[in-house]
């Protein structure tokens, strides 16, 4: 390698045609090494020069644009117009209050939008892609951001290409370049150069950033990173977490607009009645109806719901479920079936070989974890490894990509746990991995894929021998083996192992002529000799057992879909209490069924074994035909269609491919089934919170408006001035509304059946609550006002009391709104959400200032209240909340409007 050769693309800006140059020339010009990669100091230098391998995020709107957006709202226009009119009439107090309301509303909206965005931003960063690269001769898992030109990048099927790469090695590589070329068919790639004038779609020797490896294994050298990539040049922006909306939010926004229209019309009617029929002065009436509209229109509704959603999503992320598409949150709340992978999701994916079956004996293997401590036993007695054991162990070791390192007294495993377990077995059998690899170097490989369920390597020794070693699912390997008579015995041994819940792999080999240096599927047709079966334990996760039970009590059916043996699947399902232990449908069974027959079977069968990604897709469809809302997990590149089709596609964060993550709605940072159950719980909680907020906001707004309308209609003294109406709106919407977004899910959320999808938010129960609370609030305040006037109170005092009664009614009702159906008259109910009390304290202090400080008294024409008067105010304020609690009791007793709750 010529040290110090400058990279022309760097030095003079002219990019060479990497696709047209031979691979070795590319390496030379990028001053890198195919087997060693770059050195760390070199990487640091290149990183400083080229910058991180990242595309700039979409530019966010400037703060003033976002602030301006808050003003773009019919209500704000009305209030600004009203402020203009009151100013020309010289009613300065009203003008000031109107402007204050506009200002506070704008600031709250701005902060809320900011908060929602920050919550999503934090989640976006959790999904930064990783890539494998060679550095100083070692394969490292690095952040894709840190890739520099010259890096040797290693990719496998399902990976996203992190930078523009010139392919320098690999096999069977097929890439989906839809992002770049719009063509959704996959393209074969190879190391051979192509003509310099080839169009991007024809550059077979290149892999472009942002595209997906659909099959094969790639070794490539990064030739362009970040904005220098083709993707960067065409200016495509990285996918952002989409905007803060879901079908439910859109439904509510639409509802909000209708409501606003109705309120504006009603206000106009009130104005007409007040002026023409009741003879109020038009200027006073005008101000009054503007205030009325301002307090009745639920302008904060969409914003607070967006926050509820964003906060919930952030809370889910803290518990390892990263939501990529917001509508999934809603769907999560109504999931009726979860189809889960087994290995790693329901089980721990910590494999230990416990049983080894050779042609002439069955051994128990001692030791736990990946530490190669332990050995083989027969009838309780340790046995030294014989020839058969050693042959099997060698195949297990050589046909293997895992590595075991002793780090600080513990054995650290890198790679696939199945292979780690086999490596530990080989070491327990006395083999030294370094020696074996030196003696039998690998010449070629067919990597493991779930689709073909085996891995094979071609190894040569130094004395002119060559053999193909293969390991994989027993049925597949037995198909490759020649001797007819022994096969039945192996099959039986495999079934026995699987029935114990062990994952079974078969090991076999074939001697081939030494001239053979390449391995293809044609070599795997037959002529192999069985060496052994290895049965490995992968215990279920404790938390998954509990989570399955929680899901079942929440009316959610859990189905296990695994690539493993049917007997293993059944045994593990029984430990997890999935299904009735009787039936497991296999991939082959599914293929034999037509869609209609499959649809008939899916409701009963909960365990699916030897299933491939296509089967998952058919299962989702069949379940959806039954009206089920399906969550489906997946990790492989071929799982993407099933994940997309499912109502909630769930990808594994650790073991999942980028392809699966991109297709998913939710990514599990810890690959754990329990996290899905938690996410369902959180999804239900978020939906509840949105409901709680609506059920809090609509009646309180209704009450504020009703009190004035009633006074006008019944020709009474107005219980509050326009400015005072606006004050109520100001003080309560600035403080109380948001608190419910912080509600934790209620205790019984996982004992209720799933919410039927498409169920309208505004049910009869909502309407009833809206009317009851509005009437109680307005009636209480108006009654108190009239009573106080009757008893000789001044107008100022009576009005102050009416306003304070409404504000305190909202504070108490906020507490009652914490639970939709359960009583809040418990310690948890009263004090379970700190935010509620912070909101109440803030609102209370502002209200005290309104009543008792001199400037406010002058501004709003209020009067200080005596303790006696406060007692009466609070008693009236308590009325709606108390009635709501009584209503809850009544509904519990009669069962009307109660959700079905399953027995604990
Ligand atoms: P799940 O879909 O629940 O994650 P799984 O991980 O068992 O199930 P696959 O990884 O597709 O499914 O494995 C299917 C079968 O392929 C296994 O039962 C095993 O026999 C075989 N197998 C798994 N890993 C390897 C490997 N690294 N090399 C060879 N064969 C393997």
PDB file of N, CA and C in Angstrom, residues 375-425:
ATOM      1  N   UNK A 375     -18.126 -30.108  31.430  1.00  0.00           N
ATOM      2  CA  UNK A 375     -17.711 -31.163  30.518  1.00  0.00           C
ATOM      3  C   UNK A 375     -18.855 -32.094  30.210  1.00  0.00           C
ATOM      4  N   UNK A 376     -18.525 -33.208  29.573  1.00  0.00           N
ATOM      5  CA  UNK A 376     -19.552 -34.156  29.158  1.00  0.00           C
ATOM      6  C   UNK A 376     -19.693 -35.275  30.183  1.00  0.00           C
ATOM      7  N   UNK A 377     -20.917 -35.681  30.407  1.00  0.00           N
ATOM      8  CA  UNK A 377     -21.200 -36.712  31.398  1.00  0.00           C
ATOM      9  C   UNK A 377     -22.105 -37.764  30.793  1.00  0.00           C
ATOM     10  N   UNK A 378     -21.923 -38.992  31.308  1.00  0.00           N
ATOM     11  CA  UNK A 378     -22.820 -40.058  30.882  1.00  0.00           C
ATOM     12  C   UNK A 378     -23.155 -40.854  32.129  1.00  0.00           C
ATOM     13  N   UNK A 379     -24.421 -41.062  32.342  1.00  0.00           N
ATOM     14  CA  UNK A 379     -24.889 -41.727  33.561  1.00  0.00           C
ATOM     15  C   UNK A 379     -24.281 -41.076  34.802  1.00  0.00           C
ATOM     16  N   UNK A 380     -24.198 -39.791  34.777  1.00  0.00           N
ATOM     17  CA  UNK A 380     -23.689 -39.078  35.946  1.00  0.00           C
ATOM     18  C   UNK A 380     -22.175 -39.063  36.061  1.00  0.00           C
ATOM     19  N   UNK A 381     -21.469 -39.775  35.199  1.00  0.00           N
ATOM     20  CA  UNK A 381     -20.005 -39.844  35.285  1.00  0.00           C
ATOM     21  C   UNK A 381     -19.361 -38.992  34.195  1.00  0.00           C
ATOM     22  N   UNK A 382     -18.335 -38.191  34.534  1.00  0.00           N
ATOM     23  CA  UNK A 382     -17.644 -37.449  33.482  1.00  0.00           C
ATOM     24  C   UNK A 382     -16.976 -38.407  32.482  1.00  0.00           C
ATOM     25  N   UNK A 383     -17.035 -38.054  31.202  1.00  0.00           N
ATOM     26  CA  UNK A 383     -16.359 -38.901  30.209  1.00  0.00           C
ATOM     27  C   UNK A 383     -15.395 -38.042  29.398  1.00  0.00           C
ATOM     28  N   UNK A 384     -14.225 -38.564  29.088  1.00  0.00           N
ATOM     29  CA  UNK A 384     -13.286 -37.811  28.244  1.00  0.00           C
ATOM     30  C   UNK A 384     -13.802 -37.802  26.810  1.00  0.00           C
ATOM     31  N   UNK A 385     -13.557 -36.710  26.073  1.00  0.00           N
ATOM     32  CA  UNK A 385     -14.059 -36.632  24.706  1.00  0.00           C
ATOM     33  C   UNK A 385     -13.465 -37.720  23.811  1.00  0.00           C
ATOM     34  N   UNK A 386     -14.316 -38.490  23.150  1.00  0.00           N
ATOM     35  CA  UNK A 386     -13.809 -39.488  22.209  1.00  0.00           C
ATOM     36  C   UNK A 386     -13.774 -38.866  20.813  1.00  0.00           C
ATOM     37  N   UNK A 387     -13.498 -39.684  19.830  1.00  0.00           N
ATOM     38  CA  UNK A 387     -13.343 -39.182  18.470  1.00  0.00           C
ATOM     39  C   UNK A 387     -14.621 -38.543  17.926  1.00  0.00           C
ATOM     40  N   UNK A 388     -15.752 -39.223  18.186  1.00  0.00           N
ATOM     41  CA  UNK A 388     -17.032 -38.724  17.667  1.00  0.00           C
ATOM     42  C   UNK A 388     -17.346 -37.357  18.270  1.00  0.00           C
ATOM     43  N   UNK A 389     -17.074 -37.246  19.565  1.00  0.00           N
ATOM     44  CA  UNK A 389     -17.331 -35.958  20.227  1.00  0.00           C
ATOM     45  C   UNK A 389     -16.436 -34.890  19.612  1.00  0.00           C
ATOM     46  N   UNK A 390     -15.171 -35.268  19.407  1.00  0.00           N
ATOM     47  CA  UNK A 390     -14.242 -34.272  18.895  1.00  0.00           C
ATOM     48  C   UNK A 390     -14.606 -33.816  17.476  1.00  0.00           C
ATOM     49  N   UNK A 391     -15.041 -34.741  16.652  1.00  0.00           N
ATOM     50  CA  UNK A 391     -15.446 -34.375  15.283  1.00  0.00           C
ATOM     51  C   UNK A 391     -16.632 -33.406  15.310  1.00  0.00           C
ATOM     52  N   UNK A 392     -17.600 -33.750  16.169  1.00  0.00           N
ATOM     53  CA  UNK A 392     -18.782 -32.881  16.285  1.00  0.00           C
ATOM     54  C   UNK A 392     -18.369 -31.514  16.805  1.00  0.00           C
ATOM     55  N   UNK A 393     -17.498 -31.512  17.808  1.00  0.00           N
ATOM     56  CA  UNK A 393     -17.068 -30.247  18.413  1.00  0.00           C
ATOM     57  C   UNK A 393     -16.320 -29.407  17.392  1.00  0.00           C
ATOM     58  N   UNK A 394     -15.518 -30.068  16.551  1.00  0.00           N
ATOM     59  CA  UNK A 394     -14.766 -29.301  15.547  1.00  0.00           C
ATOM     60  C   UNK A 394     -15.734 -28.626  14.561  1.00  0.00           C
ATOM     61  N   UNK A 395     -16.749 -29.394  14.117  1.00  0.00           N
ATOM     62  CA  UNK A 395     -17.733 -28.797  13.205  1.00  0.00           C
ATOM     63  C   UNK A 395     -18.436 -27.626  13.882  1.00  0.00           C
ATOM     64  N   UNK A 396     -18.778 -27.821  15.155  1.00  0.00           N
ATOM     65  CA  UNK A 396     -19.472 -26.754  15.897  1.00  0.00           C
ATOM     66  C   UNK A 396     -18.597 -25.513  15.999  1.00  0.00           C
ATOM     67  N   UNK A 397     -17.305 -25.704  16.083  1.00  0.00           N
ATOM     68  CA  UNK A 397     -16.387 -24.581  16.274  1.00  0.00           C
ATOM     69  C   UNK A 397     -16.066 -23.876  14.960  1.00  0.00           C
ATOM     70  N   UNK A 398     -15.878 -24.666  13.895  1.00  0.00           N
ATOM     71  CA  UNK A 398     -15.447 -24.055  12.633  1.00  0.00           C
ATOM     72  C   UNK A 398     -16.616 -23.448  11.857  1.00  0.00           C
ATOM     73  N   UNK A 399     -17.770 -24.082  11.956  1.00  0.00           N
ATOM     74  CA  UNK A 399     -18.946 -23.555  11.260  1.00  0.00           C
ATOM     75  C   UNK A 399     -19.638 -22.590  12.224  1.00  0.00           C
ATOM     76  N   UNK A 400     -18.954 -21.506  12.514  1.00  0.00           N
ATOM     77  CA  UNK A 400     -19.348 -20.682  13.653  1.00  0.00           C
ATOM     78  C   UNK A 400     -18.694 -19.312  13.508  1.00  0.00           C
ATOM     79  N   UNK A 401     -19.444 -18.232  13.784  1.00  0.00           N
ATOM     80  CA  UNK A 401     -18.852 -16.893  13.697  1.00  0.00           C
ATOM     81  C   UNK A 401     -18.786 -16.198  15.049  1.00  0.00           C
ATOM     82  N   UNK A 402     -19.161 -16.913  16.098  1.00  0.00           N
ATOM     83  CA  UNK A 402     -19.163 -16.259  17.421  1.00  0.00           C
ATOM     84  C   UNK A 402     -17.749 -16.246  17.999  1.00  0.00           C
ATOM     85  N   UNK A 403     -17.554 -15.373  18.978  1.00  0.00           N
ATOM     86  CA  UNK A 403     -16.254 -15.317  19.654  1.00  0.00           C
ATOM     87  C   UNK A 403     -16.474 -15.260  21.154  1.00  0.00           C
ATOM     88  N   UNK A 404     -15.587 -15.951  21.883  1.00  0.00           N
ATOM     89  CA  UNK A 404     -15.637 -15.900  23.352  1.00  0.00           C
ATOM     90  C   UNK A 404     -14.330 -15.303  23.856  1.00  0.00           C
ATOM     91  N   UNK A 405     -14.452 -14.287  24.702  1.00  0.00           N
ATOM     92  CA  UNK A 405     -13.244 -13.673  25.274  1.00  0.00           C
ATOM     93  C   UNK A 405     -13.374 -13.677  26.777  1.00  0.00           C
ATOM     94  N   UNK A 406     -12.252 -13.921  27.438  1.00  0.00           N
ATOM     95  CA  UNK A 406     -12.255 -13.836  28.897  1.00  0.00           C
ATOM     96  C   UNK A 406     -11.913 -12.402  29.271  1.00  0.00           C
ATOM     97  N   UNK A 407     -12.905 -11.707  29.878  1.00  0.00           N
ATOM     98  CA  UNK A 407     -12.686 -10.313  30.251  1.00  0.00           C
ATOM     99  C   UNK A 407     -12.983 -10.178  31.721  1.00  0.00           C
ATOM    100  N   UNK A 408     -11.989  -9.759  32.496  1.00  0.00           N
ATOM    101  CA  UNK A 408     -12.169  -9.588  33.949  1.00  0.00           C
ATOM    102  C   UNK A 408     -12.882 -10.787  34.569  1.00  0.00           C
ATOM    103  N   UNK A 409     -12.381 -11.954  34.321  1.00  0.00           N
ATOM    104  CA  UNK A 409     -12.922 -13.162  34.935  1.00  0.00           C
ATOM    105  C   UNK A 409     -14.284 -13.600  34.413  1.00  0.00           C
ATOM    106  N   UNK A 410     -14.876 -12.864  33.475  1.00  0.00           N
ATOM    107  CA  UNK A 410     -16.139 -13.373  32.930  1.00  0.00           C
ATOM    108  C   UNK A 410     -15.987 -13.573  31.421  1.00  0.00           C
ATOM    109  N   UNK A 411     -16.728 -14.551  30.919  1.00  0.00           N
ATOM    110  CA  UNK A 411     -16.647 -14.850  29.495  1.00  0.00           C
ATOM    111  C   UNK A 411     -17.645 -14.009  28.747  1.00  0.00           C
ATOM    112  N   UNK A 412     -17.099 -13.227  27.823  1.00  0.00           N
ATOM    113  CA  UNK A 412     -17.916 -12.315  27.042  1.00  0.00           C
ATOM    114  C   UNK A 412     -18.144 -12.938  25.662  1.00  0.00           C
ATOM    115  N   UNK A 413     -19.402 -13.031  25.249  1.00  0.00           N
ATOM    116  CA  UNK A 413     -19.697 -13.665  23.969  1.00  0.00           C
ATOM    117  C   UNK A 413     -20.055 -12.598  22.943  1.00  0.00           C
ATOM    118  N   UNK A 414     -19.452 -12.704  21.767  1.00  0.00           N
ATOM    119  CA  UNK A 414     -19.834 -11.795  20.694  1.00  0.00           C
ATOM    120  C   UNK A 414     -20.359 -12.618  19.536  1.00  0.00           C
ATOM    121  N   UNK A 415     -21.520 -12.255  19.047  1.00  0.00           N
ATOM    122  CA  UNK A 415     -22.101 -12.979  17.923  1.00  0.00           C
ATOM    123  C   UNK A 415     -23.442 -13.575  18.297  1.00  0.00           C
ATOM    124  N   UNK A 416     -23.847 -14.560  17.538  1.00  0.00           N
ATOM    125  CA  UNK A 416     -25.150 -15.195  17.710  1.00  0.00           C
ATOM    126  C   UNK A 416     -25.104 -16.143  18.921  1.00  0.00           C
ATOM    127  N   UNK A 417     -26.020 -16.005  19.878  1.00  0.00           N
ATOM    128  CA  UNK A 417     -25.990 -16.848  21.080  1.00  0.00           C
ATOM    129  C   UNK A 417     -25.998 -18.344  20.764  1.00  0.00           C
ATOM    130  N   UNK A 418     -26.719 -18.740  19.717  1.00  0.00           N
ATOM    131  CA  UNK A 418     -26.739 -20.164  19.349  1.00  0.00           C
ATOM    132  C   UNK A 418     -25.307 -20.633  19.052  1.00  0.00           C
ATOM    133  N   UNK A 419     -24.577 -19.788  18.347  1.00  0.00           N
ATOM    134  CA  UNK A 419     -23.212 -20.149  17.985  1.00  0.00           C
ATOM    135  C   UNK A 419     -22.276 -20.037  19.185  1.00  0.00           C
ATOM    136  N   UNK A 420     -22.547 -19.053  20.046  1.00  0.00           N
ATOM    137  CA  UNK A 420     -21.741 -18.912  21.271  1.00  0.00           C
ATOM    138  C   UNK A 420     -21.817 -20.191  22.099  1.00  0.00           C
ATOM    139  N   UNK A 421     -23.035 -20.743  22.195  1.00  0.00           N
ATOM    140  CA  UNK A 421     -23.231 -21.958  22.989  1.00  0.00           C
ATOM    141  C   UNK A 421     -22.455 -23.127  22.380  1.00  0.00           C
ATOM    142  N   UNK A 422     -22.448 -23.187  21.050  1.00  0.00           N
ATOM    143  CA  UNK A 422     -21.733 -24.282  20.385  1.00  0.00           C
ATOM    144  C   UNK A 422     -20.225 -24.121  20.557  1.00  0.00           C
ATOM    145  N   UNK A 423     -19.772 -22.874  20.559  1.00  0.00           N
ATOM    146  CA  UNK A 423     -18.349 -22.626  20.752  1.00  0.00           C
ATOM    147  C   UNK A 423     -17.931 -23.059  22.160  1.00  0.00           C
ATOM    148  N   UNK A 424     -18.784 -22.711  23.136  1.00  0.00           N
ATOM    149  CA  UNK A 424     -18.473 -23.116  24.519  1.00  0.00           C
ATOM    150  C   UNK A 424     -18.432 -24.643  24.618  1.00  0.00           C
ATOM    151  N   UNK A 425     -19.362 -25.298  23.914  1.00  0.00           N
ATOM    152  CA  UNK A 425     -19.374 -26.767  23.923  1.00  0.00           C
ATOM    153  C   UNK A 425     -18.055 -27.317  23.372  1.00  0.00           C
TER     154      UNK A 425
END
